mmCIF file of C-alpha atoms in Angstrom:
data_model
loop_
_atom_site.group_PDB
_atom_site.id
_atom_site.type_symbol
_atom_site.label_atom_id
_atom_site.label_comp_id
_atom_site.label_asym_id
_atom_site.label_seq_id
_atom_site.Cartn_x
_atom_site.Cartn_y
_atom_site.Cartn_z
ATOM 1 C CA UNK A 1 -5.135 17.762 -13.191
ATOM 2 C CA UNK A 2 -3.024 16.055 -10.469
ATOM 3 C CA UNK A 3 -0.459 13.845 -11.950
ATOM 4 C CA UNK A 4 0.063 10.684 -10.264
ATOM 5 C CA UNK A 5 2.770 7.614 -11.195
ATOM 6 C CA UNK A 6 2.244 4.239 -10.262
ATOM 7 C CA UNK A 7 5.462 2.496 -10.624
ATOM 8 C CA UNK A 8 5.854 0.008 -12.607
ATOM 9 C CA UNK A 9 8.684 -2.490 -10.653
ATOM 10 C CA UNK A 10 7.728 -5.803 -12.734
ATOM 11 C CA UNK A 11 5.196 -7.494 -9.752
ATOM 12 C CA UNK A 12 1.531 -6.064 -9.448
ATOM 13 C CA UNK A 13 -2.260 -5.350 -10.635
ATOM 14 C CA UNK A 14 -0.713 -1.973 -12.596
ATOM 15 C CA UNK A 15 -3.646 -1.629 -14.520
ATOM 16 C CA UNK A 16 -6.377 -1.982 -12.098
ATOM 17 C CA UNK A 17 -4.613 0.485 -9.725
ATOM 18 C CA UNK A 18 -4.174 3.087 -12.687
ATOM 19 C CA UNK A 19 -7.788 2.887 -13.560
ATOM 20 C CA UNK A 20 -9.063 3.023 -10.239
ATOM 21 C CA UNK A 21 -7.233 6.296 -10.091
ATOM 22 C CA UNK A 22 -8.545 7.491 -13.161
ATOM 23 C CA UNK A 23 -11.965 7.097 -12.260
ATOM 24 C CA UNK A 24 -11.272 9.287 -9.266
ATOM 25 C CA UNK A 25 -10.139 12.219 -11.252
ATOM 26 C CA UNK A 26 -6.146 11.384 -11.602
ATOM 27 C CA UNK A 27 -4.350 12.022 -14.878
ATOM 28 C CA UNK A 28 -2.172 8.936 -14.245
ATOM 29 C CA UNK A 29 1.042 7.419 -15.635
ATOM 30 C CA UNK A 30 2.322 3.496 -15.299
ATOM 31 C CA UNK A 31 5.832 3.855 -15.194
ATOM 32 C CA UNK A 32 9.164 2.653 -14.634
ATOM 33 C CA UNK A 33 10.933 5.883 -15.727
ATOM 34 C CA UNK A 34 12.532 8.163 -12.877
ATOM 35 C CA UNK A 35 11.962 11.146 -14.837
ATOM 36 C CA UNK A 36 8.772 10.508 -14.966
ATOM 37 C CA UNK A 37 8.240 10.235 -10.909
ATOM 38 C CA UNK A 38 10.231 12.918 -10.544
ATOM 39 C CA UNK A 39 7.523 15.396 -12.007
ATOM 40 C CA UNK A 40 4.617 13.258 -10.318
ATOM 41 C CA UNK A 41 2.777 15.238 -7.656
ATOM 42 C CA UNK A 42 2.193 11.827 -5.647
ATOM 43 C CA UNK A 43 3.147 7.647 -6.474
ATOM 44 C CA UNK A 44 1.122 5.060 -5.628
ATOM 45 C CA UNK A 45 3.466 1.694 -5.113
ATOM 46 C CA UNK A 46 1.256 -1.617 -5.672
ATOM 47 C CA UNK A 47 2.542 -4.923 -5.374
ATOM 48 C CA UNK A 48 1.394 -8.761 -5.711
ATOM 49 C CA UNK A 49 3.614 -11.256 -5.138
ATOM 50 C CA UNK A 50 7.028 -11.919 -3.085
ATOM 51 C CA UNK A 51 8.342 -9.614 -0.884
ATOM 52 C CA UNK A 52 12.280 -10.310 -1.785
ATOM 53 C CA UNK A 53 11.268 -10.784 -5.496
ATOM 54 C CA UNK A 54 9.922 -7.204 -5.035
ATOM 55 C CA UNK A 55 13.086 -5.418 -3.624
ATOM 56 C CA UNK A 56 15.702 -7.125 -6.471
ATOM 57 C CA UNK A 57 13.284 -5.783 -8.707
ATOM 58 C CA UNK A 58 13.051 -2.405 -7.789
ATOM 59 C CA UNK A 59 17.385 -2.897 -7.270
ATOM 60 C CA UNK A 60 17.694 -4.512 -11.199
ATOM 61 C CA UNK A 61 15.647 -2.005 -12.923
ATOM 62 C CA UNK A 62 17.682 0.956 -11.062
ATOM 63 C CA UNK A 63 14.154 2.324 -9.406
ATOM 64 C CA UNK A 64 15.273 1.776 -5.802
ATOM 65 C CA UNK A 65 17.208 5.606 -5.886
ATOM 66 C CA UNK A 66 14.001 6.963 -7.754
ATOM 67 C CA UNK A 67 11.784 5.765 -4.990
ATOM 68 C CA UNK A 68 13.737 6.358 -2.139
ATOM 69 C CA UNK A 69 14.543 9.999 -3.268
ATOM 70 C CA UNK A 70 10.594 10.069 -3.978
ATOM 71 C CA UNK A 71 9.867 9.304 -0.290
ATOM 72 C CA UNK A 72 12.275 11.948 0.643
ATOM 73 C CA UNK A 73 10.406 14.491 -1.461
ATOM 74 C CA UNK A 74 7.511 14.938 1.044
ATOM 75 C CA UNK A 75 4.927 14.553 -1.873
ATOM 76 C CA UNK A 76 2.466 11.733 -0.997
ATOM 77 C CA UNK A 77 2.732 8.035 -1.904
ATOM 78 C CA UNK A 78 0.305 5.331 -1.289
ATOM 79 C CA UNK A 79 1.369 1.679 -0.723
ATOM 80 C CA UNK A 80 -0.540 -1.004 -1.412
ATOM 81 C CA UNK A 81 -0.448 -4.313 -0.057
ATOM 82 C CA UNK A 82 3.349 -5.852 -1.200
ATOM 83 C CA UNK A 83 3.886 -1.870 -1.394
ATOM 84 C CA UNK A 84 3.339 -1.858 1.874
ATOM 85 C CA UNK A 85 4.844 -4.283 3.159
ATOM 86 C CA UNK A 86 8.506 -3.014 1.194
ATOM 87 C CA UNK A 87 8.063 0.123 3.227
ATOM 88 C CA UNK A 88 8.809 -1.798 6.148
ATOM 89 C CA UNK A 89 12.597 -2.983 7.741
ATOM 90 C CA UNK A 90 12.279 -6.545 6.952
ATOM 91 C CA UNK A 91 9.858 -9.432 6.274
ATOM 92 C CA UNK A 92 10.077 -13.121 7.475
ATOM 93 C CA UNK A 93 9.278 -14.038 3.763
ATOM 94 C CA UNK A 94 13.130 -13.023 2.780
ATOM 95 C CA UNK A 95 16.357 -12.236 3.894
ATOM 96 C CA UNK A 96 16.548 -9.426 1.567
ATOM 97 C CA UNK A 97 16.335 -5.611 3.725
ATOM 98 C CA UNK A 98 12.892 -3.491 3.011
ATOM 99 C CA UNK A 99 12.846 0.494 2.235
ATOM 100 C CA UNK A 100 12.821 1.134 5.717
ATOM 101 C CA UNK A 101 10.392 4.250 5.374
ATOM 102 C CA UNK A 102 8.662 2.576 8.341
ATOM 103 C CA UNK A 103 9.775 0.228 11.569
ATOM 104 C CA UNK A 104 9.068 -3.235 11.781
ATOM 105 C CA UNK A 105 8.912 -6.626 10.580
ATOM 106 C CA UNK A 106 6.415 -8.332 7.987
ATOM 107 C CA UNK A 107 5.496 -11.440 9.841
ATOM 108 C CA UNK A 108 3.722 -14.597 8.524
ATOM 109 C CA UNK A 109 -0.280 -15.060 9.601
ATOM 110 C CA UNK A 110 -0.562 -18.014 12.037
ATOM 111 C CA UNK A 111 -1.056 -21.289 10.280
ATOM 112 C CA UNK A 112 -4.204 -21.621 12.746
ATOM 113 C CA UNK A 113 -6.443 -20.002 10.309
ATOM 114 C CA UNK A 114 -6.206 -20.160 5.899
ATOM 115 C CA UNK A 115 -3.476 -18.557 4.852
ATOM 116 C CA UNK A 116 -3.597 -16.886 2.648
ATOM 117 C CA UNK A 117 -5.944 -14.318 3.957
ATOM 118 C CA UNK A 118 -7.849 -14.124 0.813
ATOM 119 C CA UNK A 119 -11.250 -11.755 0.678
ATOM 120 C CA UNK A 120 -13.215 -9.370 2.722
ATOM 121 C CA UNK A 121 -12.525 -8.274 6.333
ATOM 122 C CA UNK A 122 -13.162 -5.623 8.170
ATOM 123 C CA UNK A 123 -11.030 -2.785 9.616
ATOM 124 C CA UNK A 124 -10.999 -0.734 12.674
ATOM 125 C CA UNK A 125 -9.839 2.873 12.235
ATOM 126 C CA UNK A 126 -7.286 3.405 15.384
ATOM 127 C CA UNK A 127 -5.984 7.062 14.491
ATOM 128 C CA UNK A 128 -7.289 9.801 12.968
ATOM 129 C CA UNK A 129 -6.648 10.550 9.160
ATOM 130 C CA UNK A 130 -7.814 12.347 6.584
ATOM 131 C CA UNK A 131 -7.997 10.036 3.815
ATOM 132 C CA UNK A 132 -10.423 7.583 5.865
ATOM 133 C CA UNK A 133 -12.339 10.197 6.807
ATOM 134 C CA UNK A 134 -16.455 9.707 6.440
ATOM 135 C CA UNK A 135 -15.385 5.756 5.901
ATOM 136 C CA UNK A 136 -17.262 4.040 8.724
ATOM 137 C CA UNK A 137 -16.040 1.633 11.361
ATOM 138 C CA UNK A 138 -15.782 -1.829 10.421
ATOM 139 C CA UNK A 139 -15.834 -1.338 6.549
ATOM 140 C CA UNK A 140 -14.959 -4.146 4.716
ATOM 141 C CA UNK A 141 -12.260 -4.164 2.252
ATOM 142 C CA UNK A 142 -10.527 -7.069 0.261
ATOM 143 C CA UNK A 143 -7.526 -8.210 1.085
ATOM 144 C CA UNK A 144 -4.743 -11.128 -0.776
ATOM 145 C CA UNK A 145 -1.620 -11.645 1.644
ATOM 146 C CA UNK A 146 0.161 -14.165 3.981
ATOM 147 C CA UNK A 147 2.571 -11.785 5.743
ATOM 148 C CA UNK A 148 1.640 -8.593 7.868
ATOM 149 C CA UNK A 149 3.214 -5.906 9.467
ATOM 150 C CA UNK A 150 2.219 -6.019 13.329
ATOM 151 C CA UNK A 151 0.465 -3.315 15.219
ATOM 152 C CA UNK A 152 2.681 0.057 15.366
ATOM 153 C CA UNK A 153 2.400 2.067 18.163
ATOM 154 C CA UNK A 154 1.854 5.669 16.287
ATOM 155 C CA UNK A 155 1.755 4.826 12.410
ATOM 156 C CA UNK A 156 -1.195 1.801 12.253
ATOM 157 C CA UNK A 157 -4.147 3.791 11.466
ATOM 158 C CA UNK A 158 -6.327 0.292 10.517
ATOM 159 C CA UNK A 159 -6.336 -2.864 12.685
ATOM 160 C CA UNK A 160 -7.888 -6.304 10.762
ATOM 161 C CA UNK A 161 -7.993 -9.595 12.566
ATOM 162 C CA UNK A 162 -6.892 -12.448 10.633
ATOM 163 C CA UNK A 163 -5.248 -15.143 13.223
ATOM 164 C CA UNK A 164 -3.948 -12.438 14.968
ATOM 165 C CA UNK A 165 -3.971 -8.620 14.824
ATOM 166 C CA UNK A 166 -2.290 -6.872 12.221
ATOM 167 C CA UNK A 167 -1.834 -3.150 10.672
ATOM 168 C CA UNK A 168 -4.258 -3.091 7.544
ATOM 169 C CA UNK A 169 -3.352 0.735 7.427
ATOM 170 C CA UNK A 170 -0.594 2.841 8.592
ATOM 171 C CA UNK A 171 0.612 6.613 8.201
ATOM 172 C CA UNK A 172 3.825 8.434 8.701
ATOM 173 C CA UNK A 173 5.294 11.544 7.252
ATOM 174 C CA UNK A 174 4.178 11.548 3.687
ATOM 175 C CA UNK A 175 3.610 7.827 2.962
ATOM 176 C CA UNK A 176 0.508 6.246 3.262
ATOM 177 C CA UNK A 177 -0.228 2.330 3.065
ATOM 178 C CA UNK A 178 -2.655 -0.319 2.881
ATOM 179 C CA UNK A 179 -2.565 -3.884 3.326
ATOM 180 C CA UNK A 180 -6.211 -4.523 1.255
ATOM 181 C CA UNK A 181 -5.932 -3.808 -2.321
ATOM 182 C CA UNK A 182 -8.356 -0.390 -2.589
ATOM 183 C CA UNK A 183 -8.864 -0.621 -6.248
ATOM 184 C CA UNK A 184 -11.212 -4.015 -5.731
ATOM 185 C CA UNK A 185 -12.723 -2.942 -2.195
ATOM 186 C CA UNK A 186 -15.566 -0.894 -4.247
ATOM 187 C CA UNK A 187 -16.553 2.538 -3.071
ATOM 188 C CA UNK A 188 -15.156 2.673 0.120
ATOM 189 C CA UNK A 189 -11.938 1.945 -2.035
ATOM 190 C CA UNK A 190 -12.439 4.190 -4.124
ATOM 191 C CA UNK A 191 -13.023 6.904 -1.493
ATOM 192 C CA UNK A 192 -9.802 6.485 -0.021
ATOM 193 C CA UNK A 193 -7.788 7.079 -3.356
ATOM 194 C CA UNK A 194 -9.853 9.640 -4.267
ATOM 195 C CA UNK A 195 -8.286 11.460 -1.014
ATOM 196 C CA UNK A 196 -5.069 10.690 -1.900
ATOM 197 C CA UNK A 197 -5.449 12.285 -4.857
ATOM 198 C CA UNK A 198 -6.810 15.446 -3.922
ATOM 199 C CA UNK A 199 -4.236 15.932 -0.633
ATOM 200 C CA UNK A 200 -1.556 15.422 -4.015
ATOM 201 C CA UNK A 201 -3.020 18.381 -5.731
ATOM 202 C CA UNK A 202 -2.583 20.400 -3.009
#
């Protein structure tokens, strides 16, 4: 059975994710424990909440090491939403620096529509990949944020509109990411972890 970690940095829905996982065939582990990530065979990185409250998290508990040398592994891991948005440079939300695993700044959605974005939107697939694969143009999935990465040239493989256009999915190397929350977009979510896990058993 493919072994997948969701780390456990203090800020997130752990449980939710885990079981969402489960149900797509993962043996899974919530965990804070580098050992632990170090036999994974892929991590999925969730997140709810502040983006610099996220980082001194992952820096107090000693898991920023773990997870950077995880990224480095090549073996597949899965951001969602704030674990997106720490793969990412910076964010406007706080001074503190990102991961860095991917270019860019999280920038605030324009105070011309509600913010936050809270619910269901649709995306627009802009690059091939094989975990959206079969999912269908203009799915909706359910999203819970107020900052965004922009549109990357190369890595966005999603586009949602909320106030302006922003990257509700993006690719490079080994790491995969989401904006939405997959684990309460129903099957469609579901879909796309289930991919994840099987490209980590391979």
């Amino acid at each position: 059975m493919v072994r997948i970690a969701v780390l456990d940095h203090g800020m997130g829905n752990l449980r939710s994710v885990a079981r969402a996982l489960e149900r797509v065939g993962a043996a899974v582990e919530v965990t804070a424990d580098a050992e632990v990530l170090s036999r994974a065979d892929g991590l999925v990185v969730p997140g709810v909440g502040a983006f610099g409250a996220c980082m001194r998290n992952l820096s107090g508990r000693g898991l920023e090491p773990a997870l950077r040398a995880f990224l480095a592994s090549g073996r597949p891991v899965f951001g969602v939403c704030l674990g997106m948005q720490i793969l990412f440079e910076e964010s406007e939300e706080d001074p503190e620096p990102g991961l860095g695993a991917l270019p860019g700044t999280c920038r605030r959605l324009p105070s011309s529509v509600k913010v936050p974005h809270m619910g269901w939107n649709e995306v627009r697939w802009v690059r091939h990949h094989p975990y959206v694969d079969g999912i269908p143009q203009g799915t909706r999935f359910y999203f819970v944020h107020s900052y965004a990465a922009d549109v990357l040239e190369g890595a966005t493989v999603g586009v949602t509109e909320h106030g302006r256009a922003f990257s509700a999915a993006v690719s490079t190397g080994n790491v995969f990411a989401t904006q939405f929350h997959p684990e309460r977009s129903g099957q469609p979510g579901l879909a796309l972890y289930e991919a994840f896990v099987r490209g980590a058993g391979t």
